[in-house]
mmCIF file of C-alpha atoms in Angstrom:
data_model
loop_
_atom_site.group_PDB
_atom_site.id
_atom_site.type_symbol
_atom_site.label_atom_id
_atom_site.label_comp_id
_atom_site.label_asym_id
_atom_site.label_seq_id
_atom_site.Cartn_x
_atom_site.Cartn_y
_atom_site.Cartn_z
ATOM 1 C CA MET A 1 203.504 182.542 106.801
ATOM 2 C CA ASP A 2 204.791 186.162 106.874
ATOM 3 C CA LEU A 3 202.770 188.657 109.014
ATOM 4 C CA ARG A 4 203.546 191.476 106.314
ATOM 5 C CA ASP A 5 202.064 189.181 103.554
ATOM 6 C CA LEU A 6 198.922 188.472 105.720
ATOM 7 C CA LYS A 7 198.368 192.221 106.112
ATOM 8 C CA THR A 8 198.781 192.714 102.301
ATOM 9 C CA PHE A 9 196.297 189.946 101.945
ATOM 10 C CA LEU A 10 193.920 191.415 104.404
ATOM 11 C CA VAL A 11 193.975 194.940 102.675
ATOM 12 C CA VAL A 12 193.402 193.380 99.143
ATOM 13 C CA ALA A 13 190.317 191.500 100.590
ATOM 14 C CA GLU A 14 188.951 194.672 102.117
ATOM 15 C CA GLU A 15 189.572 196.874 99.129
ATOM 16 C CA ARG A 16 188.615 194.229 96.495
ATOM 17 C CA SER A 17 191.204 195.626 94.319
ATOM 18 C CA PHE A 18 194.989 195.089 93.986
ATOM 19 C CA VAL A 19 195.435 198.685 92.629
ATOM 20 C CA ARG A 20 193.526 200.240 95.754
ATOM 21 C CA ALA A 21 195.508 197.855 97.988
ATOM 22 C CA ALA A 22 198.851 199.166 96.655
ATOM 23 C CA GLU A 23 197.499 202.785 97.094
ATOM 24 C CA ARG A 24 196.593 202.119 100.662
ATOM 25 C CA LEU A 25 199.652 200.389 101.498
ATOM 26 C CA GLY A 26 202.015 202.883 99.768
ATOM 27 C CA CYS A 27 203.712 200.295 97.582
ATOM 28 C CA SER A 28 203.506 199.213 93.852
ATOM 29 C CA GLN A 29 200.903 196.805 92.561
ATOM 30 C CA PRO A 30 203.497 194.113 91.555
ATOM 31 C CA ALA A 31 204.697 194.140 95.322
ATOM 32 C CA VAL A 32 201.051 193.484 96.287
ATOM 33 C CA THR A 33 200.661 190.807 93.887
ATOM 34 C CA PHE A 34 203.904 189.137 94.692
ATOM 35 C CA ALA A 35 203.073 189.297 98.493
ATOM 36 C CA VAL A 36 199.730 187.486 97.776
ATOM 37 C CA GLN A 37 201.363 184.881 95.638
ATOM 38 C CA ARG A 38 204.125 184.271 98.280
ATOM 39 C CA LEU A 39 201.377 183.660 100.880
ATOM 40 C CA GLU A 40 199.526 181.347 98.491
ATOM 41 C CA ALA A 41 202.620 179.306 98.230
ATOM 42 C CA SER A 42 203.044 179.043 101.886
ATOM 43 C CA VAL A 43 199.448 177.662 102.351
ATOM 44 C CA HIS A 44 199.452 175.650 99.160
ATOM 45 C CA GLN A 45 196.162 177.218 98.165
ATOM 46 C CA PRO A 46 194.863 179.987 95.807
ATOM 47 C CA LEU A 47 193.263 182.800 97.812
ATOM 48 C CA PHE A 48 191.634 184.800 95.182
ATOM 49 C CA LEU A 49 189.706 183.928 92.052
ATOM 50 C CA ARG A 50 191.718 186.159 89.712
ATOM 51 C CA ARG A 51 189.513 186.131 86.720
ATOM 52 C CA ALA A 52 186.661 187.651 88.955
ATOM 53 C CA LYS A 53 186.237 191.400 88.633
ATOM 54 C CA PRO A 54 186.695 192.379 91.441
ATOM 55 C CA PRO A 55 188.698 189.659 92.823
ATOM 56 C CA ASP A 56 186.753 187.145 94.948
ATOM 57 C CA LEU A 57 188.030 185.096 97.707
ATOM 58 C CA THR A 58 188.324 181.297 97.394
ATOM 59 C CA ASP A 59 187.151 179.078 100.144
ATOM 60 C CA ALA A 60 190.660 178.938 101.551
ATOM 61 C CA GLY A 61 190.899 182.823 101.227
ATOM 62 C CA ARG A 62 187.710 183.152 103.241
ATOM 63 C CA ILE A 63 189.035 180.949 106.077
ATOM 64 C CA LEU A 64 192.469 182.613 106.124
ATOM 65 C CA LEU A 65 190.801 186.075 106.129
ATOM 66 C CA ASP A 66 189.263 185.712 109.698
ATOM 67 C CA TYR A 67 192.926 184.577 110.940
ATOM 68 C CA ALA A 68 194.578 187.394 109.143
ATOM 69 C CA ARG A 69 192.207 190.010 110.977
ATOM 70 C CA ARG A 70 192.947 188.479 114.248
ATOM 71 C CA LEU A 71 196.551 188.202 113.881
ATOM 72 C CA CYS A 72 197.023 191.798 112.449
ATOM 73 C CA ARG A 73 194.807 193.198 115.330
ATOM 74 C CA ILE A 74 196.917 191.332 117.851
ATOM 75 C CA ARG A 75 200.075 192.799 116.247
ATOM 76 C CA GLN A 76 198.604 196.280 116.330
ATOM 77 C CA GLU A 77 197.431 196.016 120.036
ATOM 78 C CA ALA A 78 200.935 194.887 121.022
ATOM 79 C CA THR A 79 202.420 197.776 119.159
ATOM 80 C CA PHE A 80 200.253 200.322 120.948
ATOM 81 C CA ALA A 81 200.695 198.557 124.252
ATOM 82 C CA MET A 82 204.581 198.930 124.028
ATOM 83 C CA ALA A 83 204.260 202.490 122.629
ATOM 84 C CA ASP A 84 201.996 203.394 125.628
ATOM 85 C CA LEU A 85 204.715 202.063 128.065
ATOM 86 C CA ARG A 86 207.444 204.516 126.600
ATOM 87 C CA GLY A 87 204.957 207.362 126.023
ATOM 88 C CA ALA A 88 205.316 207.443 122.195
ATOM 89 C CA ALA A 89 202.612 205.869 120.114
ATOM 90 C CA HIS A 90 203.149 204.498 116.572
ATOM 91 C CA GLY A 91 200.946 202.483 114.195
ATOM 92 C CA ALA A 92 197.379 202.747 112.782
ATOM 93 C CA LEU A 93 194.194 203.993 114.642
ATOM 94 C CA ARG A 94 191.346 202.414 112.839
ATOM 95 C CA LEU A 95 187.856 204.233 113.077
ATOM 96 C CA GLY A 96 184.583 203.608 111.423
ATOM 97 C CA LEU A 97 182.055 206.208 110.516
ATOM 98 C CA ASN A 98 179.409 207.112 108.019
ATOM 99 C CA ASP A 99 179.392 210.050 105.621
ATOM 100 C CA SER A 100 177.866 212.473 108.141
ATOM 101 C CA PHE A 101 180.829 212.200 110.442
ATOM 102 C CA VAL A 102 183.673 212.706 107.940
ATOM 103 C CA PRO A 103 183.929 216.405 108.067
ATOM 104 C CA PHE A 104 183.592 216.428 111.943
ATOM 105 C CA VAL A 105 186.417 213.842 112.281
ATOM 106 C CA VAL A 106 188.775 215.286 109.641
ATOM 107 C CA SER A 107 188.782 218.675 111.447
ATOM 108 C CA VAL A 108 190.644 217.433 114.367
ATOM 109 C CA LEU A 109 193.219 215.362 112.530
ATOM 110 C CA ASP A 110 195.641 218.366 112.239
ATOM 111 C CA ARG A 111 195.671 218.881 115.837
ATOM 112 C CA PHE A 112 196.095 215.254 116.790
ATOM 113 C CA GLY A 113 198.735 214.833 114.267
ATOM 114 C CA LEU A 114 200.840 217.578 115.833
ATOM 115 C CA HIS A 115 201.016 215.473 119.024
ATOM 116 C CA HIS A 116 200.992 211.955 117.681
ATOM 117 C CA PRO A 117 203.052 212.252 114.362
ATOM 118 C CA GLY A 118 203.781 208.384 114.404
ATOM 119 C CA VAL A 119 200.080 207.496 114.515
ATOM 120 C CA ARG A 120 198.239 207.014 111.051
ATOM 121 C CA VAL A 121 194.504 207.462 111.339
ATOM 122 C CA GLU A 122 192.474 205.285 108.921
ATOM 123 C CA LEU A 123 188.882 206.346 108.582
ATOM 124 C CA ARG A 124 186.613 203.581 107.192
ATOM 125 C CA ARG A 125 183.221 204.468 105.999
ATOM 126 C CA GLY A 126 180.321 201.940 106.134
ATOM 127 C CA ARG A 127 176.690 201.203 107.207
ATOM 128 C CA SER A 128 175.989 201.129 110.806
ATOM 129 C CA VAL A 129 175.481 197.443 110.930
ATOM 130 C CA ASP A 130 178.943 196.913 109.384
ATOM 131 C CA LEU A 131 180.674 199.223 111.755
ATOM 132 C CA VAL A 132 179.243 197.409 114.680
ATOM 133 C CA ALA A 133 180.551 194.224 113.372
ATOM 134 C CA GLY A 134 183.912 195.899 112.618
ATOM 135 C CA VAL A 135 184.285 197.040 116.289
ATOM 136 C CA SER A 136 182.914 193.728 117.743
ATOM 137 C CA CYS A 137 185.435 191.698 116.066
ATOM 138 C CA GLY A 138 188.368 194.220 116.622
ATOM 139 C CA ASP A 139 188.821 195.239 113.095
ATOM 140 C CA LEU A 140 188.065 198.826 114.080
ATOM 141 C CA HIS A 141 189.303 200.459 117.256
ATOM 142 C CA GLY A 142 186.099 202.334 117.530
ATOM 143 C CA ALA A 143 183.350 204.073 115.503
ATOM 144 C CA LEU A 144 180.963 206.980 115.701
ATOM 145 C CA PHE A 145 177.193 206.688 115.700
ATOM 146 C CA SER A 146 174.198 208.997 115.932
ATOM 147 C CA PHE A 147 172.583 206.544 118.251
ATOM 148 C CA ALA A 148 173.874 204.194 121.135
ATOM 149 C CA PRO A 149 174.584 200.877 119.323
ATOM 150 C CA PRO A 150 172.228 198.177 120.811
ATOM 151 C CA ASN A 151 175.067 195.740 121.263
ATOM 152 C CA ARG A 152 176.203 194.303 124.592
ATOM 153 C CA HIS A 153 179.588 193.600 123.422
ATOM 154 C CA LEU A 154 180.356 197.337 122.692
ATOM 155 C CA SER A 155 180.997 199.992 125.260
ATOM 156 C CA ALA A 156 179.567 203.404 124.100
ATOM 157 C CA VAL A 157 180.066 206.886 125.513
ATOM 158 C CA PRO A 158 178.264 210.059 124.533
ATOM 159 C CA LEU A 159 180.312 212.747 122.994
ATOM 160 C CA GLY A 160 177.855 215.534 122.855
ATOM 161 C CA ARG A 161 174.675 216.713 120.920
ATOM 162 C CA ASP A 162 174.234 218.130 117.456
ATOM 163 C CA ARG A 163 171.466 220.161 116.064
ATOM 164 C CA ILE A 164 169.381 218.975 113.057
ATOM 165 C CA VAL A 165 169.020 221.763 110.488
ATOM 166 C CA LEU A 166 167.182 222.659 107.185
ATOM 167 C CA VAL A 167 169.722 223.218 104.551
ATOM 168 C CA THR A 168 169.063 225.572 101.764
ATOM 169 C CA ALA A 169 170.781 227.692 99.197
ATOM 170 C CA PRO A 170 171.428 231.387 100.368
ATOM 171 C CA SER A 171 168.870 232.826 97.954
ATOM 172 C CA HIS A 172 165.943 230.378 99.183
ATOM 173 C CA PRO A 173 162.926 232.042 100.686
ATOM 174 C CA LEU A 174 163.189 229.948 103.790
ATOM 175 C CA ALA A 175 166.868 231.013 104.263
ATOM 176 C CA ALA A 176 165.799 234.310 105.833
ATOM 177 C CA LYS A 177 163.670 232.719 108.574
ATOM 178 C CA ALA A 178 165.152 232.339 112.081
ATOM 179 C CA CYS A 179 163.783 228.789 112.329
ATOM 180 C CA VAL A 180 161.464 226.483 110.681
ATOM 181 C CA CYS A 181 159.158 223.353 111.503
ATOM 182 C CA LEU A 182 158.041 220.491 109.480
ATOM 183 C CA ASP A 183 154.851 222.283 108.502
ATOM 184 C CA ASP A 184 156.954 224.967 106.531
ATOM 185 C CA LEU A 185 158.443 222.145 104.296
ATOM 186 C CA ALA A 186 155.141 220.658 103.037
ATOM 187 C CA ALA A 187 155.561 222.759 99.779
ATOM 188 C CA GLU A 188 159.194 222.065 99.394
ATOM 189 C CA ARG A 189 161.293 219.690 97.178
ATOM 190 C CA LEU A 190 163.178 217.528 99.618
ATOM 191 C CA ILE A 191 166.617 216.015 98.660
ATOM 192 C CA ALA A 192 167.512 212.894 100.702
ATOM 193 C CA HIS A 193 170.333 210.260 100.773
ATOM 194 C CA SER A 194 169.604 207.227 98.703
ATOM 195 C CA GLU A 195 170.580 204.795 101.684
ATOM 196 C CA PRO A 196 168.222 204.600 104.432
ATOM 197 C CA SER A 197 169.186 206.417 107.695
ATOM 198 C CA SER A 198 167.879 206.865 111.197
ATOM 199 C CA LEU A 199 167.415 210.473 110.508
ATOM 200 C CA ARG A 200 165.352 209.968 107.386
ATOM 201 C CA ALA A 201 163.374 207.356 109.342
ATOM 202 C CA LEU A 202 162.555 209.772 112.187
ATOM 203 C CA VAL A 203 161.639 212.499 109.805
ATOM 204 C CA LEU A 204 159.213 210.301 107.833
ATOM 205 C CA LYS A 205 157.832 208.749 111.143
ATOM 206 C CA THR A 206 157.098 212.183 112.602
ATOM 207 C CA CYS A 207 155.468 213.263 109.246
ATOM 208 C CA ASP A 208 153.204 210.268 109.299
ATOM 209 C CA GLN A 209 152.230 211.034 112.887
ATOM 210 C CA ARG A 210 151.086 214.394 111.961
ATOM 211 C CA GLY A 211 149.461 213.506 108.630
ATOM 212 C CA LEU A 212 152.104 215.448 106.743
ATOM 213 C CA SER A 213 153.364 214.553 103.250
ATOM 214 C CA LEU A 214 156.921 215.543 102.172
ATOM 215 C CA GLN A 215 157.814 215.854 98.485
ATOM 216 C CA MET A 216 160.947 213.700 98.098
ATOM 217 C CA THR A 217 162.035 214.548 94.852
ATOM 218 C CA ALA A 218 165.668 213.444 94.631
ATOM 219 C CA LEU A 219 167.639 210.391 96.374
ATOM 220 C CA LEU A 220 171.375 210.954 95.963
ATOM 221 C CA PRO A 221 174.132 208.617 96.747
ATOM 222 C CA THR A 222 176.617 210.877 98.641
ATOM 223 C CA LEU A 223 176.345 213.659 101.055
ATOM 224 C CA GLU A 224 178.452 215.912 98.755
ATOM 225 C CA ALA A 225 175.929 215.370 95.851
ATOM 226 C CA MET A 226 173.067 216.321 98.381
ATOM 227 C CA LYS A 227 174.745 219.503 99.185
ATOM 228 C CA GLN A 228 175.671 220.280 95.525
ATOM 229 C CA ALA A 229 171.974 219.819 94.606
ATOM 230 C CA VAL A 230 170.894 222.290 97.042
ATOM 231 C CA THR A 231 173.470 224.792 96.080
ATOM 232 C CA LEU A 232 172.153 224.467 92.645
ATOM 233 C CA GLY A 233 168.486 225.200 93.912
ATOM 234 C CA MET A 234 167.265 221.741 93.213
ATOM 235 C CA GLY A 235 165.651 221.683 96.596
ATOM 236 C CA VAL A 236 166.243 221.572 100.371
ATOM 237 C CA THR A 237 167.574 218.896 102.580
ATOM 238 C CA ILE A 238 167.618 218.060 106.295
ATOM 239 C CA LEU A 239 171.107 217.397 107.884
ATOM 240 C CA PRO A 240 173.097 217.391 111.072
ATOM 241 C CA LEU A 241 174.838 220.785 111.605
ATOM 242 C CA ARG A 242 178.311 219.030 111.712
ATOM 243 C CA THR A 243 178.007 218.112 107.998
ATOM 244 C CA VAL A 244 177.583 221.768 106.784
ATOM 245 C CA LEU A 245 179.595 223.795 109.142
ATOM 246 C CA GLN A 246 182.134 224.951 106.422
ATOM 247 C CA ASP A 247 179.658 225.285 103.781
ATOM 248 C CA ILE A 248 177.826 227.842 106.030
ATOM 249 C CA ALA A 249 180.890 229.585 107.058
ATOM 250 C CA GLU A 250 181.986 230.138 103.463
ATOM 251 C CA GLY A 251 178.432 231.319 102.432
ATOM 252 C CA ARG A 252 177.636 228.424 99.957
ATOM 253 C CA LEU A 253 174.795 227.161 102.092
ATOM 254 C CA ARG A 254 172.333 228.300 104.923
ATOM 255 C CA GLY A 255 171.500 226.063 107.879
ATOM 256 C CA ILE A 256 168.084 227.058 109.476
ATOM 257 C CA PRO A 257 167.457 225.455 112.936
ATOM 258 C CA ILE A 258 164.396 223.166 113.151
ATOM 259 C CA ALA A 259 162.224 224.119 116.073
ATOM 260 C CA GLU A 260 160.971 220.579 116.917
ATOM 261 C CA SER A 261 161.782 218.381 119.927
ATOM 262 C CA TRP A 262 163.170 215.689 117.908
ATOM 263 C CA ALA A 263 165.672 217.907 115.919
ATOM 264 C CA GLU A 264 168.697 217.020 117.989
ATOM 265 C CA GLU A 265 170.886 213.822 117.963
ATOM 266 C CA GLU A 266 173.439 212.552 120.310
ATOM 267 C CA ILE A 267 176.880 211.637 118.931
ATOM 268 C CA TRP A 268 178.301 208.456 120.506
ATOM 269 C CA PHE A 269 181.661 206.697 120.234
ATOM 270 C CA ALA A 270 181.596 202.942 120.566
ATOM 271 C CA HIS A 271 184.568 200.571 120.978
ATOM 272 C CA SER A 272 184.734 196.822 121.919
ATOM 273 C CA GLY A 273 184.158 195.817 125.469
ATOM 274 C CA GLU A 274 186.457 192.903 124.979
ATOM 275 C CA HIS A 275 189.394 194.856 123.405
ATOM 276 C CA ALA A 276 190.831 197.903 125.203
ATOM 277 C CA LEU A 277 190.913 201.065 123.350
ATOM 278 C CA PRO A 278 194.551 202.352 122.984
ATOM 279 C CA ALA A 279 195.688 205.181 124.983
ATOM 280 C CA VAL A 280 196.193 207.203 121.786
ATOM 281 C CA GLY A 281 192.530 206.395 120.832
ATOM 282 C CA GLN A 282 191.235 207.972 124.115
ATOM 283 C CA VAL A 283 193.207 211.011 123.230
ATOM 284 C CA PHE A 284 191.430 211.169 119.687
ATOM 285 C CA VAL A 285 188.012 210.653 121.390
ATOM 286 C CA GLU A 286 188.609 213.485 123.913
ATOM 287 C CA LEU A 287 189.441 215.767 120.875
ATOM 288 C CA LEU A 288 186.167 214.755 119.167
ATOM 289 C CA ARG A 289 184.363 215.433 122.542
ATOM 290 C CA GLU A 290 185.986 218.939 122.775
ATOM 291 C CA LEU A 291 185.133 219.795 119.346
ATOM 292 C CA SER A 292 181.326 218.704 119.761
ATOM 293 C CA GLU A 293 181.158 221.022 122.710
ATOM 294 C CA LYS A 294 182.806 224.071 121.119
ATOM 295 C CA ALA A 295 181.843 223.873 117.498
ATOM 296 C CA LEU A 296 178.321 222.309 117.416
ATOM 297 C CA ALA A 297 176.868 224.002 120.378
ATOM 298 C CA PRO A 298 173.477 222.393 119.427
ATOM 299 C CA CYS A 299 171.747 223.734 122.622
ATOM 300 C CA SER A 300 172.408 227.317 122.243
ATOM 301 C CA PRO A 301 169.347 229.634 121.891
ATOM 302 C CA VAL A 302 168.106 230.338 118.303
ATOM 303 C CA VAL A 303 169.067 233.878 117.232
ATOM 304 C CA PRO A 304 167.345 235.536 114.612
ATOM 305 C CA ARG A 305 169.077 235.546 111.142
ATOM 306 C CA SER A 306 169.316 239.346 111.074
ATOM 307 C CA ARG A 307 171.244 239.106 114.357
ATOM 308 C CA HIS A 308 174.283 236.889 113.431
ATOM 309 C CA PRO A 309 172.524 233.597 113.325
ATOM 310 C CA THR A 310 174.003 230.948 115.532
ATOM 311 C CA THR A 311 174.752 228.499 112.764
ATOM 312 C CA ILE A 312 176.813 231.004 110.770
ATOM 313 C CA ALA A 313 178.797 232.264 113.737
ATOM 314 C CA VAL A 314 179.517 228.782 115.147
ATOM 315 C CA ALA A 315 180.432 227.561 111.670
ATOM 316 C CA ARG A 316 182.998 230.509 111.149
ATOM 317 C CA ALA A 317 184.501 230.055 114.482
ATOM 318 C CA ALA A 318 185.096 226.407 113.771
ATOM 319 C CA VAL A 319 186.622 227.178 110.378
ATOM 320 C CA ALA A 320 188.845 229.833 111.833
ATOM 321 C CA ALA A 321 190.094 227.657 114.705
ATOM 322 C CA ARG A 322 190.988 224.915 112.167
ATOM 323 C CA SER A 323 192.936 227.409 110.107
ATOM 324 C CA ARG A 324 194.966 228.792 112.941
ATOM 325 C CA ARG A 325 195.858 225.093 114.044
ATOM 326 C CA ALA A 326 196.631 223.831 110.522
ATOM 327 C CA SER A 327 200.315 222.920 109.927
ATOM 328 C CA PRO A 328 202.163 220.075 108.027
ATOM 329 C CA HIS A 329 202.422 216.704 109.728
ATOM 330 C CA ARG A 330 202.505 212.957 108.960
ATOM 331 C CA THR A 331 199.153 211.946 110.153
ATOM 332 C CA ALA A 332 197.231 210.472 107.193
ATOM 333 C CA ALA A 333 193.587 209.540 106.853
ATOM 334 C CA ARG A 334 192.096 207.849 103.979
ATOM 335 C CA PRO A 335 188.471 206.971 104.003
ATOM 336 C CA SER A 336 187.785 203.381 102.628
ATOM 337 C CA SER A 337 186.182 203.188 99.248
ATOM 338 C CA ARG A 338 183.627 200.903 100.937
ATOM 339 C CA SER A 339 180.692 202.912 101.907
ATOM 340 C CA GLY A 340 177.277 201.960 102.973
#
């Protein structure tokens, strides 16, 4: 049983596609198929139901999947441990996150890649419950959350705080305000994510407590779709500042601070309490902490929009800093197609 074949089998199972697995592994689809067939021959069992679309695991495949994850994780841990000894890390750093953290994490990849060109960063999107499971079993080195995961097997550290803002088109009447409160949104068409989230639950709970009713007129599947709908004037939305920094800096959207006590959230990074975070992972976490302190600045005072609004100034500074740092490198990040 070849470890490389096990890795290929694991990626096919995660992607649920031989084509996407080939793209992720950087090889041809026939090579992926041959590796799986070779593994099936070694265990004398079919691992996938080939006629199913997407391919499903057989009973033997489900059993082997757990072993494949553990073996690949141990191999990666050994690679990082040896690299740490000689001061040069190589391999893959697997991080989990939801849509709201993608722009935040991607913004530090160029800087990280300059110092660690041998490390490939894999970003995997998923629901919070799936990310907790991935970190717990060691499939992920760590994950980002907007809350402290209530799991005793995880070790979580705060990275900083982010401001929750009302996102509008530049021409929207509320875009000229220095700040807003929930009462200002009673007559607005609200756009939200189709998946439940802790932020949406918090907003709705606060409205219920005050007897407010919001007009939730559109539920969209992705963060980008929500921002596009706002740009087109279909309504407004409520998002963490980190998700719209570049949109604000480039003038596509406005971010108006919400003057409510609940309108901040803490950013947490969690890793397994049983599997040590590689040294290179600790470096990445420190870069995220630095970005959260410099770019988000959620606790800075609200400045009227006529006097250089805080959100625009911070956004422009963050984008300018990324532009100065940008240069070619070999670090790659590919968000998984599995989203929650």
